[in-house]
Amino acid sequence: KKVLRKPGASMLPRWLTISAILLIQCTPHYSYTQNPGQQHNQTIQNITIKGNSLIPEQGIQAKLPYTQGGVFDPQKTRETIYRLYQLGYFRNVRIRTQNLGSHGVHVIIEVEEKDRVANIQYHGNKHLSEDKLNEYIDASNIKTIEPNELPALEQKIKKAYQEKNYHHAHVESYLEHTDDKRVTIHFTIKEGSRAVVKRVQFQGNKH
């Protein structure tokens, strides 16, 4: 299956829901809904993280402005979402709290990870090796990918060819799903001809 780069459950009683959908193309945002009877300044009894497989729970907790035993501040949800989004691994983040009455609140953070990169393949590269191209796109740090992130990688490959005087190199890419939440990135390269300076002529130099 190829992905080209071109582009609810009912609410439970006494639950406070804070949801956020982060899109790469948009500024992170969230919606906030408060149920009647929800108290302010409630103590956080538990923090549960769901949906993570690439980053351990401790890594996510280190980015949270919330701590167990602290006071839950709804105004910090935007900060929380921004911090998790900056990790670069998630396409969706949802935060909600279960009201435990006099016992406080249970904070639940649900994340949806981007597709995990299983492999990167190059097609048509004759004058630049895969190792060299991997260096240019910093392949070792590409753990996840979204289709709209491919053009930036294509530009890096084009720049690599320009530095070797292949100024008309053309690069296309697509994602191939190989397994659940895993993809292979394919780059198809048409290198074109290398520009060569045949002669340099100076005029007007009498001395």
Coordinates of N, CA and C in Angstrom, one line a residue:
K1 N 0.8 -1.2 0.0 CA 0.0 0.0 0.0 C 0.9 1.2 0.0
K2 N 0.7 2.1 -1.0 CA 1.5 3.3 -1.1 C 0.7 4.5 -0.6
V3 N 1.3 5.4 0.1 CA 0.7 6.7 0.5 C 1.5 7.8 -0.2
L4 N 0.8 8.5 -1.1 CA 1.5 9.6 -1.8 C 1.5 10.8 -0.8
R5 N 2.5 11.6 -1.0 CA 2.7 12.7 -0.1 C 1.6 13.8 -0.3
K6 N 1.0 13.8 -1.6 CA 0.0 14.9 -1.8 C -1.3 14.5 -0.9
P7 N -1.3 15.6 -0.6 CA -2.3 15.4 0.4 C -3.7 14.9 -0.1
G8 N -17.6 9.1 18.7 CA -17.1 9.1 20.0 C -18.0 8.5 20.9
A9 N -17.3 8.0 21.7 CA -18.0 7.4 22.8 C -18.8 8.5 23.6
S10 N -19.8 8.1 24.2 CA -20.6 9.1 25.0 C -19.8 9.5 26.2
M11 N -20.1 10.7 26.7 CA -19.4 11.2 27.9 C -19.9 10.5 29.2
L12 N -18.9 10.1 30.0 CA -19.3 9.5 31.2 C -19.6 10.5 32.3
P13 N -20.5 10.2 33.2 CA -20.8 11.1 34.3 C -19.6 11.6 35.1
R14 N -19.6 12.8 35.4 CA -18.6 13.4 36.3 C -17.2 13.3 35.7
W15 N -17.1 13.4 34.4 CA -15.8 13.4 33.7 C -15.5 14.7 33.1
L16 N -14.3 15.2 33.3 CA -13.9 16.4 32.6 C -13.1 16.0 31.4
T17 N -13.4 16.5 30.3 CA -12.7 16.1 29.1 C -11.9 17.3 28.5
I18 N -10.6 17.1 28.2 CA -9.8 18.0 27.5 C -9.2 17.3 26.3
S19 N -9.5 17.7 25.2 CA -9.0 17.0 24.0 C -8.2 17.9 23.1
A20 N -7.2 17.4 22.5 CA -6.4 18.2 21.5 C -6.1 17.3 20.4
I21 N -6.2 17.9 19.2 CA -5.7 17.2 17.9 C -4.7 18.0 17.3
L22 N -3.5 17.5 17.2 CA -2.3 18.2 16.7 C -2.1 17.8 15.2
L23 N -2.2 18.8 14.3 CA -1.9 18.5 12.9 C -0.6 19.2 12.6
I24 N 0.2 18.5 11.8 CA 1.5 19.1 11.4 C 1.3 20.4 10.7
Q25 N 0.2 20.5 9.9 CA 0.0 21.7 9.1 C -0.5 22.9 9.9
C26 N -1.0 22.6 11.1 CA -1.8 23.7 11.9 C -1.0 23.9 13.2
T27 N -1.4 25.1 13.8 CA -0.9 25.4 15.1 C -1.6 24.5 16.1
P28 N -0.9 23.9 17.1 CA -1.5 23.0 18.1 C -2.7 23.8 18.8
H29 N -3.8 23.0 19.0 CA -4.9 23.6 19.7 C -5.6 22.6 20.5
Y30 N -6.5 23.0 21.4 CA -7.2 22.0 22.2 C -8.6 22.6 22.5
S31 N -9.5 21.7 22.8 CA -10.8 22.1 23.3 C -11.0 21.7 24.7
Y32 N -11.8 22.4 25.4 CA -11.9 22.2 26.9 C -13.4 22.2 27.2
T33 N -13.8 21.1 27.9 CA -15.2 21.0 28.3 C -15.2 20.7 29.8
Q34 N -16.0 21.5 30.6 CA -16.1 21.3 32.0 C -17.5 20.9 32.4
N35 N -17.7 19.8 33.1 CA -19.0 19.3 33.5 C -19.5 20.0 34.7
P36 N -20.8 20.1 34.9 CA -21.3 20.8 36.1 C -20.8 20.0 37.3
G37 N -20.5 20.8 38.3 CA -20.0 20.2 39.6 C -18.6 19.9 39.6
Q38 N -17.9 20.1 38.5 CA -16.4 19.9 38.5 C -15.7 21.0 39.4
Q39 N -14.9 20.5 40.3 CA -14.3 21.5 41.2 C -12.9 21.9 40.7
H40 N -12.5 23.1 41.1 CA -11.2 23.6 40.7 C -10.1 23.2 41.8
N41 N -8.9 23.3 41.4 CA -7.7 23.1 42.3 C -7.8 21.7 42.9
Q42 N -8.1 20.7 42.1 CA -8.1 19.4 42.6 C -6.8 18.7 42.5
T43 N -6.5 17.8 43.4 CA -5.2 17.2 43.5 C -5.2 16.0 42.5
I44 N -4.0 15.9 41.9 CA -3.8 14.8 40.9 C -3.5 13.5 41.6
Q45 N -4.4 12.6 41.6 CA -4.1 11.3 42.2 C -3.3 10.3 41.4
N46 N -3.6 10.3 40.1 CA -2.9 9.4 39.2 C -2.7 10.1 37.8
I47 N -1.6 9.7 37.1 CA -1.4 10.1 35.7 C -1.2 8.8 34.9
T48 N -2.1 8.6 33.9 CA -2.0 7.4 33.1 C -1.7 7.9 31.6
I49 N -0.7 7.2 31.0 CA -0.3 7.5 29.6 C -0.7 6.3 28.8
K50 N -1.4 6.5 27.6 CA -1.8 5.5 26.8 C -1.3 5.7 25.3
G51 N -1.1 4.6 24.6 CA -0.8 4.7 23.2 C 0.7 4.9 22.8
N52 N 1.6 5.0 23.8 CA 3.0 5.2 23.5 C 3.7 3.8 23.3
S53 N 4.5 3.7 22.3 CA 5.4 2.6 22.1 C 6.8 3.0 21.8
L54 N 7.0 4.1 21.1 CA 8.3 4.6 20.8 C 9.1 5.2 21.9
I55 N 8.3 5.9 22.7 CA 8.9 6.7 23.9 C 8.4 6.0 25.2
P56 N 9.3 5.7 26.1 CA 8.8 5.1 27.4 C 8.0 6.1 28.2
E57 N 7.2 5.6 29.0 CA 6.3 6.5 29.9 C 7.1 7.5 30.6
Q58 N 8.3 7.1 31.1 CA 9.1 8.1 31.9 C 9.5 9.3 31.0
G59 N 9.8 9.0 29.7 CA 10.2 10.1 28.8 C 9.1 11.1 28.6
I60 N 7.8 10.6 28.6 CA 6.7 11.5 28.4 C 6.4 12.3 29.7
Q61 N 6.5 11.5 30.8 CA 6.2 12.2 32.1 C 7.2 13.3 32.4
A62 N 8.4 13.2 31.9 CA 9.5 14.2 32.1 C 9.1 15.5 31.4
K63 N 8.2 15.5 30.4 CA 7.7 16.7 29.6 C 6.5 17.3 30.2
L64 N 5.9 16.6 31.2 CA 4.6 17.1 31.7 C 4.8 18.2 32.8
P65 N 3.9 19.2 32.8 CA 3.9 20.2 33.9 C 3.1 19.7 35.1
Y66 N 2.6 18.5 35.0 CA 1.8 17.9 36.1 C 2.6 16.8 36.8
T67 N 2.4 16.7 38.1 CA 3.0 15.6 38.9 C 1.9 15.0 39.8
Q68 N 2.1 13.8 40.1 CA 1.2 13.1 41.0 C 1.3 13.8 42.4
G69 N 0.1 14.2 42.9 CA 0.1 14.9 44.2 C 0.0 16.4 44.1
G70 N 0.3 16.9 42.8 CA 0.2 18.3 42.6 C -1.3 18.7 42.3
V71 N -1.4 20.0 42.0 CA -2.8 20.5 41.7 C -3.0 20.6 40.2
F72 N -4.1 20.1 39.7 CA -4.4 20.1 38.3 C -4.8 21.5 37.9
D73 N -4.1 22.0 36.9 CA -4.4 23.4 36.4 C -4.8 23.2 34.9
P74 N -6.1 23.3 34.5 CA -6.5 23.2 33.1 C -5.7 24.1 32.2
Q75 N -5.3 25.3 32.7 CA -4.6 26.2 31.8 C -3.2 25.7 31.3
K76 N -2.7 24.7 31.9 CA -1.4 24.1 31.5 C -1.6 23.1 30.4
T77 N -2.8 22.8 30.0 CA -3.0 21.8 28.9 C -2.3 22.2 27.6
R78 N -2.4 23.5 27.3 CA -1.7 23.9 26.0 C -0.2 23.7 26.1
E79 N 0.4 24.0 27.3 CA 1.8 23.8 27.5 C 2.1 22.3 27.4
T80 N 1.3 21.5 27.9 CA 1.5 20.1 27.9 C 1.5 19.5 26.5
I81 N 0.5 20.0 25.7 CA 0.4 19.6 24.3 C 1.6 20.0 23.5
Y82 N 2.0 21.2 23.7 CA 3.1 21.8 23.0 C 4.4 20.9 23.3
R83 N 4.6 20.6 24.5 CA 5.8 19.9 24.9 C 5.8 18.5 24.3
L84 N 4.7 17.8 24.3 CA 4.6 16.5 23.7 C 4.7 16.5 22.2
Y85 N 4.1 17.6 21.6 CA 4.2 17.7 20.1 C 5.6 17.9 19.7
Q86 N 6.4 18.7 20.5 CA 7.8 19.0 20.1 C 8.7 17.8 20.1
L87 N 8.2 16.7 20.7 CA 9.0 15.4 20.7 C 9.1 14.9 19.3
G88 N 8.1 15.2 18.5 CA 8.2 14.8 17.0 C 7.7 13.4 16.8
Y89 N 7.1 12.8 17.7 CA 6.6 11.4 17.6 C 5.1 11.2 17.4
F90 N 4.4 12.3 17.7 CA 2.9 12.1 17.8 C 2.2 13.0 16.8
R91 N 1.1 12.4 16.2 CA 0.2 13.2 15.4 C -1.0 13.7 16.1
N92 N -1.4 12.9 17.2 CA -2.6 13.3 18.0 C -2.2 13.2 19.4
V93 N -2.7 14.2 20.2 CA -2.6 14.1 21.7 C -3.9 14.5 22.3
R94 N -4.4 13.7 23.2 CA -5.7 14.0 23.9 C -5.5 13.9 25.4
I95 N -5.9 14.9 26.1 CA -5.8 14.9 27.5 C -7.2 15.0 28.2
R96 N -7.5 14.2 29.1 CA -8.7 14.2 29.8 C -8.5 13.9 31.3
T97 N -9.4 14.3 32.1 CA -9.3 14.0 33.5 C -10.6 13.3 34.0
Q98 N -10.5 12.3 34.8 CA -11.6 11.7 35.5 C -11.8 12.3 36.9
N99 N -13.0 12.8 37.1 CA -13.2 13.4 38.4 C -13.4 12.3 39.5
L100 N -12.6 12.4 40.5 CA -12.7 11.4 41.6 C -13.4 12.0 42.8
G101 N -14.1 13.1 42.7 CA -14.8 13.7 43.8 C -13.8 14.3 44.8
S102 N -14.0 14.0 46.0 CA -13.1 14.6 47.0 C -11.7 14.0 47.0
H103 N -11.5 13.0 46.2 CA -10.2 12.3 46.2 C -9.3 13.0 45.1
G104 N -9.9 13.9 44.3 CA -9.1 14.6 43.3 C -9.4 14.2 41.9
V105 N -8.4 14.2 41.0 CA -8.6 13.8 39.6 C -7.6 12.8 39.1
H106 N -8.0 12.0 38.1 CA -7.1 11.1 37.5 C -6.9 11.7 36.1
V107 N -5.6 12.1 35.8 CA -5.2 12.6 34.5 C -4.9 11.5 33.5
I108 N -5.5 11.5 32.4 CA -5.3 10.5 31.3 C -4.8 11.2 30.1
I109 N -3.6 10.8 29.6 CA -3.0 11.3 28.4 C -2.9 10.2 27.3
E110 N -3.6 10.5 26.2 CA -3.7 9.5 25.2 C -3.0 10.1 23.9
V111 N -2.0 9.3 23.4 CA -1.2 9.8 22.2 C -1.4 8.8 21.1
E112 N -1.4 9.4 19.9 CA -1.4 8.6 18.7 C -0.1 8.9 17.9
E113 N 0.8 7.8 17.8 CA 2.1 8.0 17.2 C 2.0 8.1 15.7
K114 N 3.0 8.8 15.1 CA 3.2 8.8 13.7 C 3.6 7.4 13.3
D115 N 3.6 7.1 11.9 CA 4.1 5.9 11.4 C 5.6 5.7 11.7
R116 N 6.0 4.5 12.1 CA 7.4 4.3 12.4 C 8.1 3.9 11.1
V117 N 9.3 4.4 11.0 CA 10.1 4.2 9.8 C 10.9 2.9 10.0
A118 N 10.6 1.9 9.1 CA 11.3 0.6 9.1 C 12.5 0.6 8.2
N119 N 12.4 1.4 7.1 CA 13.5 1.3 6.1 C 13.5 2.5 5.2
I120 N 14.6 2.9 4.6 CA 14.7 4.0 3.6 C 15.4 3.4 2.4
Q121 N 14.7 3.5 1.3 CA 15.3 3.0 0.0 C 15.4 4.1 -1.0
Y122 N 16.5 4.0 -1.8 CA 16.8 5.0 -2.9 C 16.8 4.2 -4.2
H123 N 16.3 4.9 -5.2 CA 16.2 4.3 -6.5 C 16.7 5.3 -7.5
G124 N 17.7 4.8 -8.4 CA 18.2 5.7 -9.4 C 19.4 6.5 -9.0
N125 N 19.9 6.3 -7.8 CA 21.1 7.1 -7.4 C 22.4 6.3 -7.9
K126 N 23.1 6.9 -8.8 CA 24.3 6.3 -9.4 C 25.6 7.0 -8.9
H127 N 25.5 8.3 -8.6 CA 26.7 9.1 -8.3 C 26.8 9.5 -6.8
L128 N 25.8 9.2 -6.1 CA 25.8 9.4 -4.6 C 25.4 8.1 -4.0
S129 N 26.1 7.6 -3.0 CA 25.8 6.3 -2.4 C 24.7 6.5 -1.4
E130 N 24.1 5.3 -1.0 CA 23.0 5.4 0.0 C 23.6 5.9 1.3
D131 N 24.8 5.6 1.7 CA 25.4 6.1 2.9 C 25.5 7.6 2.9
K132 N 25.9 8.1 1.8 CA 26.1 9.6 1.7 C 24.7 10.3 1.7
L133 N 23.7 9.7 1.0 CA 22.4 10.3 1.1 C 21.8 10.2 2.5
N134 N 22.0 9.1 3.1 CA 21.5 9.0 4.5 C 22.1 10.1 5.4
E135 N 23.4 10.4 5.2 CA 24.0 11.5 5.9 C 23.3 12.8 5.7
Y136 N 23.0 13.1 4.4 CA 22.4 14.4 4.1 C 21.0 14.5 4.7
I137 N 20.2 13.4 4.8 CA 18.9 13.6 5.3 C 18.8 13.2 6.8
D138 N 20.0 12.9 7.4 CA 20.1 12.6 8.8 C 19.2 11.4 9.1
A139 N 19.3 10.3 8.3 CA 18.4 9.2 8.4 C 18.4 8.5 9.8
S140 N 19.5 8.5 10.5 CA 19.6 7.8 11.8 C 18.6 8.5 12.8
N141 N 18.2 9.7 12.5 CA 17.3 10.4 13.5 C 15.9 10.4 13.0
I142 N 15.6 9.8 11.8 CA 14.2 9.7 11.3 C 13.6 8.5 11.9
K143 N 12.9 8.6 13.0 CA 12.2 7.4 13.6 C 10.8 7.3 13.2
T144 N 10.1 8.4 12.9 CA 8.7 8.4 12.4 C 8.6 9.4 11.3
I145 N 7.5 9.3 10.5 CA 7.3 10.1 9.3 C 5.8 10.3 9.1
E146 N 5.5 11.5 8.5 CA 4.2 11.8 8.0 C 4.4 12.2 6.5
P147 N 3.4 11.9 5.6 CA 3.5 12.2 4.2 C 4.0 13.6 3.9
N148 N 3.5 14.6 4.7 CA 3.8 16.0 4.4 C 5.2 16.4 4.9
E149 N 5.9 15.5 5.4 CA 7.3 15.7 5.8 C 8.3 15.3 4.7
L150 N 7.8 14.6 3.7 CA 8.7 14.1 2.6 C 9.3 15.2 1.8
P151 N 8.6 16.3 1.4 CA 9.2 17.3 0.6 C 10.5 17.9 1.1
A152 N 10.5 18.1 2.4 CA 11.7 18.6 3.1 C 12.9 17.7 2.9
L153 N 12.6 16.4 2.9 CA 13.7 15.4 2.7 C 14.1 15.4 1.2
E154 N 13.2 15.5 0.4 CA 13.5 15.6 -1.1 C 14.5 16.8 -1.3
Q155 N 14.2 17.9 -0.7 CA 15.0 19.1 -0.9 C 16.4 18.9 -0.4
K156 N 16.6 18.1 0.7 CA 17.9 17.8 1.2 C 18.7 17.0 0.2
I157 N 18.0 16.0 -0.5 CA 18.7 15.2 -1.5 C 19.0 16.0 -2.7
K158 N 18.2 16.9 -3.1 CA 18.5 17.8 -4.2 C 19.7 18.6 -3.9
K159 N 19.8 19.1 -2.7 CA 20.9 19.9 -2.3 C 22.2 19.1 -2.4
A160 N 22.1 17.9 -2.0 CA 23.3 17.0 -2.0 C 23.8 16.9 -3.5
Y161 N 22.9 16.7 -4.4 CA 23.3 16.6 -5.8 C 23.8 18.0 -6.4
Q162 N 23.2 19.0 -5.9 CA 23.7 20.4 -6.4 C 25.1 20.6 -6.0
E163 N 25.5 20.1 -4.8 CA 26.8 20.3 -4.3 C 27.8 19.5 -5.2
K164 N 27.3 18.5 -5.9 CA 28.1 17.7 -6.8 C 27.9 18.1 -8.2
N165 N 27.3 19.3 -8.4 CA 27.1 19.9 -9.8 C 26.0 19.2 -10.6
Y166 N 25.2 18.5 -9.9 CA 24.0 17.9 -10.6 C 22.8 18.8 -10.3
H167 N 22.7 19.9 -11.0 CA 21.8 21.0 -10.7 C 20.4 20.7 -11.2
H168 N 20.2 19.7 -12.0 CA 18.9 19.4 -12.5 C 18.3 18.0 -12.0
A169 N 18.9 17.6 -10.9 CA 18.4 16.4 -10.3 C 16.9 16.5 -9.8
H170 N 16.2 15.4 -10.1 CA 14.7 15.4 -9.7 C 14.5 14.3 -8.7
V171 N 13.7 14.6 -7.7 CA 13.5 13.6 -6.6 C 12.0 13.5 -6.3
E172 N 11.5 12.3 -6.3 CA 10.1 12.0 -5.9 C 10.1 11.0 -4.7
S173 N 9.1 11.0 -3.9 CA 9.1 10.0 -2.8 C 7.7 9.6 -2.5
Y174 N 7.6 8.5 -1.8 CA 6.3 8.0 -1.3 C 6.5 7.0 -0.1
L175 N 5.5 6.8 0.6 CA 5.6 5.9 1.8 C 4.9 4.5 1.4
E176 N 5.5 3.5 1.8 CA 5.0 2.1 1.6 C 4.7 1.5 3.0
H177 N 3.5 1.2 3.3 CA 3.2 0.6 4.6 C 3.6 -0.9 4.5
T178 N 4.5 -1.3 5.4 CA 5.0 -2.7 5.4 C 4.5 -3.5 6.5
D179 N 4.0 -2.8 7.5 CA 3.5 -3.5 8.7 C 2.6 -2.5 9.5
D180 N 2.0 -3.0 10.5 CA 1.2 -2.1 11.3 C 2.0 -1.0 11.9
K181 N 1.7 0.2 11.5 CA 2.3 1.5 11.9 C 3.8 1.5 11.5
R182 N 4.2 0.7 10.5 CA 5.6 0.8 10.0 C 5.5 1.1 8.5
V183 N 6.5 1.9 8.1 CA 6.6 2.3 6.7 C 8.0 2.2 6.1
T184 N 8.1 2.1 4.8 CA 9.4 2.2 4.1 C 9.3 3.5 3.3
I185 N 10.3 4.4 3.4 CA 10.4 5.6 2.6 C 11.1 5.3 1.3
H186 N 10.5 5.6 0.2 CA 11.1 5.4 -1.1 C 11.4 6.7 -1.7
F187 N 12.7 6.8 -2.2 CA 13.1 8.0 -3.0 C 13.5 7.6 -4.4
T188 N 12.8 8.1 -5.4 CA 13.1 7.9 -6.8 C 13.9 9.1 -7.3
I189 N 15.1 8.9 -7.8 CA 16.0 10.0 -8.2 C 16.3 9.9 -9.6
K190 N 16.2 11.0 -10.3 CA 16.7 11.2 -11.7 C 17.8 12.2 -11.6
E191 N 19.0 11.7 -11.7 CA 20.2 12.6 -11.4 C 20.4 13.7 -12.5
G192 N 20.1 13.4 -13.7 CA 20.4 14.4 -14.8 C 21.8 14.4 -15.1
S193 N 22.2 15.4 -15.9 CA 23.6 15.6 -16.3 C 24.4 16.5 -15.3
R194 N 25.6 16.2 -15.2 CA 26.5 17.0 -14.3 C 27.0 18.2 -15.1
A195 N 26.9 19.4 -14.5 CA 27.4 20.6 -15.1 C 28.9 20.6 -15.0
V196 N 29.5 20.9 -16.2 CA 31.0 21.0 -16.2 C 31.4 22.3 -16.9
V197 N 32.4 23.0 -16.2 CA 32.9 24.2 -16.8 C 34.0 23.8 -17.8
K198 N 33.8 24.1 -19.0 CA 34.7 23.7 -20.1 C 35.8 24.7 -20.3
R199 N 35.4 26.0 -20.2 CA 36.4 27.0 -20.5 C 36.1 28.3 -19.8
V200 N 37.1 28.9 -19.3 CA 37.0 30.2 -18.6 C 37.8 31.2 -19.4
Q201 N 37.1 32.3 -19.9 CA 37.8 33.3 -20.7 C 37.7 34.6 -20.1
F202 N 38.8 35.3 -19.9 CA 38.8 36.7 -19.3 C 39.0 37.7 -20.5
Q203 N 38.3 38.8 -20.4 CA 38.4 39.8 -21.4 C 38.8 41.1 -20.7
G204 N 39.6 41.9 -21.4 CA 40.0 43.2 -20.9 C 41.2 43.2 -20.1
N205 N 41.8 42.1 -19.8 CA 43.0 42.0 -19.0 C 44.3 42.2 -19.8
K206 N 44.7 43.5 -20.0 CA 45.9 43.8 -20.8 C 47.2 43.6 -20.1
H207 N 47.2 43.6 -18.7 CA 48.4 43.5 -18.0 C 48.5 42.2 -17.3

